[in-house]
Coordinates of N, CA, C and O and ligand atoms in Angstrom, one line a residue:
M1 N 81.9 76.7 79.8 CA 82.2 76.2 81.1 C 81.6 77.0 82.2 O 81.5 78.1 82.3
S2 N 81.0 76.3 83.3 CA 80.4 77.0 84.3 C 81.4 77.5 85.2 O 82.6 77.2 85.3
Y3 N 80.9 78.6 86.0 CA 81.8 79.2 87.0 C 82.1 78.2 88.2 O 81.3 77.7 88.8
Q4 N 83.5 78.2 88.3 CA 84.0 77.2 89.3 C 84.3 77.8 90.7 O 84.4 77.0 91.7
K5 N 84.4 79.0 90.7 CA 84.8 79.7 92.0 C 83.7 79.9 93.0 O 82.4 79.8 92.6
P6 N 84.0 80.1 94.3 CA 82.8 80.2 95.2 C 82.1 81.5 94.9 O 82.7 82.6 94.5
I7 N 80.8 81.5 95.0 CA 79.9 82.6 94.7 C 79.5 83.2 96.0 O 79.1 82.5 96.9
P8 N 79.7 84.5 96.2 CA 79.4 85.1 97.6 C 77.9 84.8 97.9 O 77.0 85.0 97.1
V9 N 77.7 84.4 99.2 CA 76.4 84.0 99.6 C 75.8 85.2 100.0 O 76.2 86.0 100.9
K10 N 74.5 85.5 99.7 CA 73.6 86.6 100.1 C 73.0 86.2 101.5 O 72.5 85.2 101.6
T11 N 73.2 87.1 102.4 CA 72.6 86.9 103.8 C 71.7 88.1 103.9 O 71.8 89.2 103.2
Q12 N 71.1 88.0 105.1 CA 70.2 89.2 105.5 C 71.0 90.6 105.6 O 70.4 91.5 105.2
D13 N 72.2 90.5 105.9 CA 73.0 91.8 106.1 C 73.6 92.3 104.9 O 73.7 93.4 104.7
N14 N 73.8 91.4 103.9 CA 74.6 91.9 102.9 C 73.8 91.8 101.5 O 74.2 92.3 100.6
Q15 N 72.6 91.4 101.6 CA 71.8 91.2 100.3 C 71.6 92.5 99.5 O 71.9 92.3 98.3
P16 N 71.4 93.5 100.0 CA 71.3 94.8 99.2 C 72.7 95.1 98.4 O 72.6 95.5 97.3
Y17 N 73.8 94.7 99.1 CA 75.0 95.0 98.4 C 75.2 94.0 97.2 O 75.6 94.5 96.2
W18 N 75.0 92.7 97.4 CA 75.1 91.8 96.3 C 74.1 92.1 95.2 O 74.3 91.8 94.1
D19 N 72.7 92.4 95.6 CA 71.7 92.7 94.7 C 72.1 93.9 93.8 O 71.9 93.8 92.5
A20 N 72.8 94.9 94.4 CA 73.3 96.1 93.6 C 74.3 95.6 92.7 O 74.3 96.0 91.5
A21 N 75.3 94.8 93.2 CA 76.4 94.3 92.2 C 75.7 93.6 91.1 O 76.3 93.7 90.0
D22 N 74.8 92.8 91.4 CA 74.2 92.0 90.2 C 73.6 92.9 89.1 O 73.6 92.6 88.0
R23 N 73.3 94.2 89.5 CA 72.8 95.1 88.4 C 73.9 96.2 88.3 O 73.7 97.3 87.6
H24 N 75.1 95.8 88.5 CA 76.3 96.6 88.3 C 76.3 98.1 88.9 O 76.5 99.0 88.2
E25 N 76.0 97.9 90.1 CA 75.9 99.2 90.9 C 76.6 98.9 92.3 O 76.4 97.9 92.7
L26 N 77.2 100.0 92.9 CA 77.7 99.8 94.3 C 76.8 100.5 95.2 O 76.5 101.7 95.0
V27 N 76.4 99.9 96.2 CA 75.8 100.5 97.4 C 76.5 100.3 98.6 O 77.2 99.3 98.8
L28 N 76.6 101.3 99.5 CA 77.3 101.2 100.8 C 76.3 101.3 102.0 O 75.4 102.2 101.9
Q29 N 76.5 100.5 103.0 CA 75.7 100.6 104.1 C 76.2 101.7 104.9 O 77.5 102.0 105.1
K30 N 75.3 102.5 105.4 CA 75.6 103.8 106.3 C 74.8 103.7 107.5 O 73.7 103.4 107.5
C31 N 75.5 104.1 108.6 CA 74.8 104.3 109.9 C 74.2 105.6 110.0 O 74.8 106.6 109.7
E32 N 72.9 105.5 110.3 CA 72.0 106.6 110.5 C 72.3 107.4 111.8 O 72.0 108.5 111.9
T33 N 72.9 106.7 112.7 CA 73.2 107.3 114.1 C 74.5 108.1 114.0 O 74.4 109.2 114.5
C34 N 75.6 107.5 113.6 CA 76.9 108.3 113.6 C 77.4 108.6 112.2 O 78.4 109.2 112.1
Q35 N 76.6 108.3 111.2 CA 76.9 108.6 109.8 C 78.2 108.0 109.2 O 78.7 108.4 108.2
S36 N 78.7 107.0 109.9 CA 79.8 106.3 109.3 C 79.3 105.3 108.3 O 78.2 104.7 108.3
Y37 N 80.2 105.0 107.3 CA 79.9 103.9 106.4 C 80.4 102.6 107.2 O 81.3 102.6 107.8
N38 N 79.6 101.5 106.9 CA 79.9 100.3 107.4 C 80.2 99.2 106.3 O 79.2 98.8 105.6
H39 N 81.5 99.0 106.1 CA 81.8 98.0 105.0 C 82.9 97.1 105.5 O 83.9 97.6 106.0
P40 N 82.8 95.8 105.3 CA 81.7 95.1 104.6 C 80.4 95.3 105.5 O 80.5 95.4 106.8
P41 N 79.2 95.2 104.9 CA 78.0 95.4 105.6 C 77.8 94.4 106.6 O 78.2 93.2 106.6
G42 N 77.1 94.7 107.8 CA 76.8 93.7 108.8 C 75.4 94.1 109.4 O 74.7 95.0 109.0
P43 N 75.2 93.5 110.5 CA 73.8 93.6 111.2 C 73.9 94.9 112.1 O 72.7 95.4 112.5
A44 N 75.0 95.5 112.4 CA 75.0 96.7 113.2 C 76.3 97.5 112.8 O 77.3 97.0 112.2
C45 N 76.4 98.8 113.1 CA 77.5 99.7 112.7 C 78.7 99.2 113.6 O 78.6 99.0 114.8
S46 N 79.9 99.1 112.8 CA 81.0 98.7 113.5 C 81.7 99.6 114.5 O 82.6 99.4 115.2
K47 N 81.2 101.0 114.2 CA 81.8 102.1 115.1 C 81.0 102.2 116.3 O 81.5 102.4 117.4
C48 N 79.7 102.2 116.2 CA 78.8 102.7 117.4 C 77.8 101.7 117.9 O 77.1 101.8 118.8
G49 N 77.7 100.6 117.0 CA 76.8 99.4 117.3 C 75.3 99.7 117.0 O 74.5 98.8 117.3
S50 N 75.0 100.8 116.4 CA 73.6 101.2 116.0 C 73.2 100.1 115.0 O 73.9 99.6 114.2
T51 N 71.9 99.9 115.0 CA 71.3 99.0 113.9 C 70.5 99.8 113.0 O 69.7 99.3 112.2
E52 N 70.6 101.1 113.3 CA 69.8 101.9 112.4 C 70.7 102.2 111.0 O 71.4 103.1 111.0
L53 N 70.6 101.3 110.2 CA 71.4 101.3 108.9 C 70.6 101.5 107.7 O 69.5 101.1 107.6
S54 N 71.3 102.2 106.8 CA 70.5 102.5 105.5 C 71.6 102.2 104.4 O 72.8 102.0 104.6
W55 N 71.1 102.3 103.1 CA 71.9 102.0 101.9 C 72.1 103.2 101.2 O 71.1 103.9 100.8
E56 N 73.3 103.5 100.6 CA 73.6 104.7 99.8 C 74.2 104.2 98.5 O 75.2 103.6 98.6
S57 N 73.6 104.7 97.4 CA 74.1 104.2 96.2 C 75.3 105.1 95.8 O 75.3 106.3 95.9
Q58 N 76.4 104.4 95.2 CA 77.6 105.1 94.7 C 77.6 105.0 93.2 O 78.5 105.4 92.5
G59 N 76.4 104.5 92.6 CA 76.3 104.4 91.2 C 77.0 103.4 90.6 O 77.5 102.5 91.3
S60 N 77.4 103.5 89.3 CA 78.1 102.6 88.5 C 79.4 103.0 88.0 O 80.2 102.4 87.3
D61 N 79.7 104.3 88.5 CA 80.9 104.9 88.0 C 81.9 105.1 89.2 O 81.8 106.1 89.9
V62 N 82.5 104.1 89.7 CA 83.2 104.0 91.0 C 84.7 103.9 90.8 O 85.2 103.1 90.0
T63 N 85.5 104.9 91.3 CA 86.8 104.9 91.2 C 87.6 104.8 92.6 O 86.9 105.1 93.6
G64 N 88.8 104.4 92.5 CA 89.5 104.5 93.8 C 90.9 104.3 93.5 O 91.5 104.4 92.3
E65 N 91.8 104.2 94.6 CA 93.2 104.0 94.4 C 93.6 102.7 95.2 O 93.1 102.4 96.2
L66 N 94.7 102.1 94.6 CA 95.2 100.9 95.2 C 95.9 101.3 96.7 O 96.8 102.1 96.8
Y67 N 95.2 100.7 97.6 CA 95.8 100.9 99.1 C 96.8 99.9 99.5 O 97.8 100.1 100.1
S68 N 96.5 98.6 99.2 CA 97.5 97.5 99.4 C 97.0 96.3 98.6 O 95.9 96.3 98.1
F69 N 97.9 95.4 98.5 CA 97.6 94.2 97.6 C 98.4 93.1 98.0 O 99.6 93.2 98.5
I70 N 97.9 91.8 97.7 CA 99.0 90.6 97.6 C 98.7 90.1 96.3 O 97.7 90.2 95.6
V71 N 99.7 89.3 95.8 CA 99.6 88.5 94.6 C 99.7 87.1 95.0 O 100.7 86.7 95.7
S72 N 98.7 86.3 94.6 CA 98.6 84.9 95.0 C 99.1 84.1 93.8 O 98.5 84.2 92.7
N73 N 100.0 83.2 94.0 CA 100.7 82.4 92.9 C 100.2 81.0 92.9 O 100.5 80.1 92.1
R74 N 99.4 80.7 94.1 CA 98.7 79.4 94.1 C 97.4 79.5 94.4 O 97.0 80.3 95.2
P75 N 96.5 78.6 93.9 CA 95.1 78.7 94.2 C 94.8 78.3 95.6 O 95.3 77.3 96.2
F76 N 94.2 79.2 96.3 CA 93.8 78.8 97.7 C 92.3 78.5 97.9 O 91.7 78.1 98.8
L77 N 91.6 78.6 96.7 CA 90.3 78.3 96.7 C 90.0 77.6 95.3 O 90.8 77.8 94.4
P78 N 89.2 76.6 95.2 CA 88.9 75.9 94.0 C 88.5 76.9 92.9 O 87.8 77.9 93.2
G79 N 88.9 76.7 91.7 CA 88.5 77.6 90.6 C 89.4 78.7 90.1 O 89.3 79.3 89.1
F80 N 90.5 78.8 91.0 CA 91.3 79.9 90.6 C 92.6 79.5 89.9 O 93.5 80.2 89.5
Q81 N 92.7 78.1 89.7 CA 94.0 77.6 89.1 C 94.3 78.1 87.7 O 95.4 78.1 87.3
D82 N 93.2 78.5 87.1 CA 93.4 79.0 85.5 C 93.7 80.4 85.5 O 94.0 80.9 84.4
D83 N 93.6 81.2 86.6 CA 94.0 82.5 86.3 C 95.0 83.1 87.5 O 94.7 84.0 87.9
L84 N 96.1 82.4 87.5 CA 97.1 82.8 88.4 C 98.1 83.6 87.6 O 98.2 83.3 86.4
P85 N 98.9 84.5 88.2 CA 98.6 84.9 89.6 C 97.4 85.7 89.8 O 96.9 86.4 88.9
T86 N 96.8 85.6 90.9 CA 95.6 86.4 91.2 C 96.0 87.5 92.2 O 96.8 87.5 93.0
I87 N 95.5 88.7 91.7 CA 95.9 89.9 92.5 C 94.6 90.3 93.4 O 93.5 90.4 93.0
I88 N 94.9 90.3 94.7 CA 93.8 90.6 95.7 C 94.2 92.0 96.2 O 95.2 92.1 96.8
A89 N 93.4 92.8 96.1 CA 93.6 94.3 96.3 C 92.6 94.9 97.4 O 91.5 94.5 97.3
V90 N 93.1 95.9 98.2 CA 92.3 96.7 99.0 C 92.4 98.1 98.4 O 93.5 98.6 98.1
V91 N 91.2 98.5 98.0 CA 91.2 99.8 97.3 C 90.3 100.8 97.9 O 89.2 100.5 98.4
E92 N 90.8 102.0 98.2 CA 90.3 103.1 98.8 C 89.5 103.9 97.9 O 89.9 104.3 96.7
L93 N 88.2 104.1 98.1 CA 87.2 104.8 97.2 C 87.6 106.2 97.1 O 87.7 106.8 98.2
D94 N 87.6 106.8 96.0 CA 87.9 108.2 95.7 C 86.8 109.1 96.4 O 87.2 110.0 97.2
K95 N 85.5 108.7 96.3 CA 84.4 109.6 96.8 C 84.2 109.3 98.4 O 83.7 110.2 99.2
V96 N 84.6 108.2 98.8 CA 84.4 107.8 100.2 C 85.7 107.1 100.7 O 85.7 105.9 100.9
P97 N 86.8 107.9 101.0 CA 88.1 107.4 101.4 C 88.1 106.5 102.6 O 88.8 105.6 102.8
E98 N 87.1 106.7 103.4 CA 86.9 105.8 104.7 C 86.6 104.4 104.3 O 86.6 103.5 105.1
V99 N 86.1 104.2 103.0 CA 85.6 102.8 102.7 C 86.7 102.2 101.8 O 87.2 102.8 100.8
K100 N 87.1 101.0 102.1 CA 88.1 100.2 101.4 C 87.4 98.9 101.0 O 86.9 98.2 101.8
I101 N 87.6 98.6 99.7 CA 86.8 97.4 99.1 C 87.9 96.3 98.7 O 88.8 96.7 97.8
L102 N 87.7 95.2 99.1 CA 88.6 94.0 98.7 C 88.1 93.4 97.5 O 86.9 92.9 97.5
A103 N 88.9 93.1 96.5 CA 88.5 92.6 95.2 C 89.7 92.2 94.6 O 90.9 92.6 94.9
N104 N 89.5 91.5 93.4 CA 90.6 91.4 92.5 C 90.9 92.4 91.6 O 89.9 93.1 91.1
V105 N 92.2 92.6 91.1 CA 92.6 93.5 90.0 C 92.7 92.6 88.8 O 93.4 91.7 88.8
L106 N 91.9 92.8 87.8 CA 91.8 92.1 86.6 C 92.7 92.6 85.5 O 92.8 93.9 85.5
E107 N 93.1 91.8 84.6 CA 93.8 92.3 83.4 C 95.1 93.2 83.8 O 95.2 94.2 83.2
C108 N 95.8 92.7 84.7 CA 96.9 93.6 85.2 C 98.0 92.6 85.6 O 97.7 91.6 86.3
A109 N 99.2 92.9 85.1 CA 100.4 92.0 85.6 C 100.7 92.5 86.8 O 100.8 93.7 87.2
P110 N 101.3 91.6 87.7 CA 101.6 92.0 89.1 C 102.7 93.1 89.2 O 102.6 94.0 90.0
D111 N 103.6 93.1 88.1 CA 104.7 94.2 88.1 C 104.2 95.5 87.7 O 105.0 96.5 87.7
E112 N 102.8 95.6 87.3 CA 102.4 96.9 86.9 C 101.7 97.6 88.2 O 101.4 98.8 88.1
L113 N 101.6 96.9 89.2 CA 100.9 97.4 90.3 C 101.8 98.4 91.1 O 102.9 98.2 91.4
K114 N 101.1 99.5 91.5 CA 101.8 100.5 92.4 C 100.8 101.1 93.4 O 99.6 101.4 93.0
I115 N 101.2 101.1 94.6 CA 100.4 101.7 95.7 C 99.9 103.2 95.1 O 100.8 103.8 94.7
G116 N 98.6 103.3 95.3 CA 98.1 104.7 94.8 C 97.7 104.8 93.5 O 97.2 105.7 93.0
M117 N 97.9 103.8 92.7 CA 97.5 103.7 91.3 C 96.0 103.9 91.2 O 95.2 103.3 91.9
P118 N 95.4 104.7 90.1 CA 94.0 104.8 89.9 C 93.3 103.5 89.3 O 93.9 102.9 88.4
L119 N 92.2 103.1 90.0 CA 91.5 101.9 89.6 C 90.0 102.3 89.4 O 89.6 103.3 89.9
K120 N 89.5 101.4 88.6 CA 88.0 101.7 88.2 C 87.2 100.4 88.6 O 87.7 99.2 88.3
M121 N 86.1 100.4 89.2 CA 85.3 99.2 89.4 C 84.6 98.7 88.2 O 84.0 99.6 87.4
V122 N 84.7 97.5 88.0 CA 83.9 96.8 86.9 C 83.1 95.6 87.5 O 83.5 95.3 88.7
W123 N 82.2 95.2 86.9 CA 81.4 94.2 87.4 C 81.6 92.8 86.5 O 81.3 93.0 85.3
Q124 N 82.1 91.7 87.1 CA 82.3 90.6 86.2 C 81.1 89.7 86.4 O 80.7 89.3 87.5
D125 N 80.4 89.4 85.2 CA 79.3 88.6 85.2 C 79.7 87.2 85.5 O 80.2 86.6 84.4
I126 N 79.3 86.6 86.5 CA 79.8 85.1 86.7 C 78.8 84.1 86.6 O 79.1 82.9 86.3
T127 N 77.5 84.4 86.6 CA 76.5 83.5 86.2 C 75.4 84.4 85.6 O 75.6 85.7 85.5
E128 N 74.3 83.7 85.2 CA 73.2 84.6 84.6 C 72.7 85.6 85.6 O 72.3 86.7 85.2
E129 N 72.7 85.4 86.8 CA 72.1 86.2 87.8 C 73.1 87.0 88.7 O 72.8 88.1 89.1
R130 N 74.4 86.5 88.7 CA 75.3 87.1 89.7 C 76.5 87.9 89.0 O 76.9 87.4 87.9
A131 N 76.8 89.0 89.7 CA 78.1 89.7 89.2 C 78.9 90.1 90.4 O 78.3 90.3 91.5
L132 N 80.2 90.1 90.2 CA 81.1 90.5 91.2 C 81.7 91.7 90.9 O 82.3 91.9 89.9
P133 N 81.8 92.7 92.0 CA 82.7 93.9 91.7 C 84.1 93.5 91.8 O 84.5 92.8 92.6
Q134 N 84.8 94.1 90.7 CA 86.2 93.8 90.6 C 86.9 95.2 90.2 O 86.1 96.1 89.9
W135 N 88.2 95.1 90.0 CA 89.0 96.4 89.7 C 89.7 96.2 88.5 O 90.3 95.1 88.2
V136 N 89.8 97.3 87.7 CA 90.7 97.3 86.5 C 91.5 98.7 86.6 O 91.1 99.6 87.3
Q137 N 92.6 98.7 85.9 CA 93.3 100.1 85.9 C 92.4 101.1 85.2 O 91.7 100.8 84.1
A138 N 92.5 102.3 85.9 CA 91.5 103.4 85.3 C 92.1 104.0 84.0 O 93.3 103.9 83.9
Ligands
ZN1 ZN1 77.1 104.2 113.8

């Protein structure tokens, strides 16, 4: 069966992020002017407005801790009806705590979730070319 959920669209601003995800790697946008990380990526630094942005690889071994989450019991987008409840989590990266990444926590029952629990990034291959960063329990 083909993938039914919306696939994130690559734009000029986020293409390196999604290209990295497709090869199972995390890259973060970083401001050359104030050295802040800019996530989600955009056309300019959200802190200082600089457009001097570069990309820094975090590799494929990415860990974090659960910062906040919601559990969705009804599909709010097409394609999610078969894997309810869906856990939507904000995860603080261990190596870059100023960056929090929003994704699903997979293979986890909602009552197992605890704020601060260790998580590990995995990449879910959703089509031949595309992969999504997701989280599982570390
Ligand atoms: Zn900046």
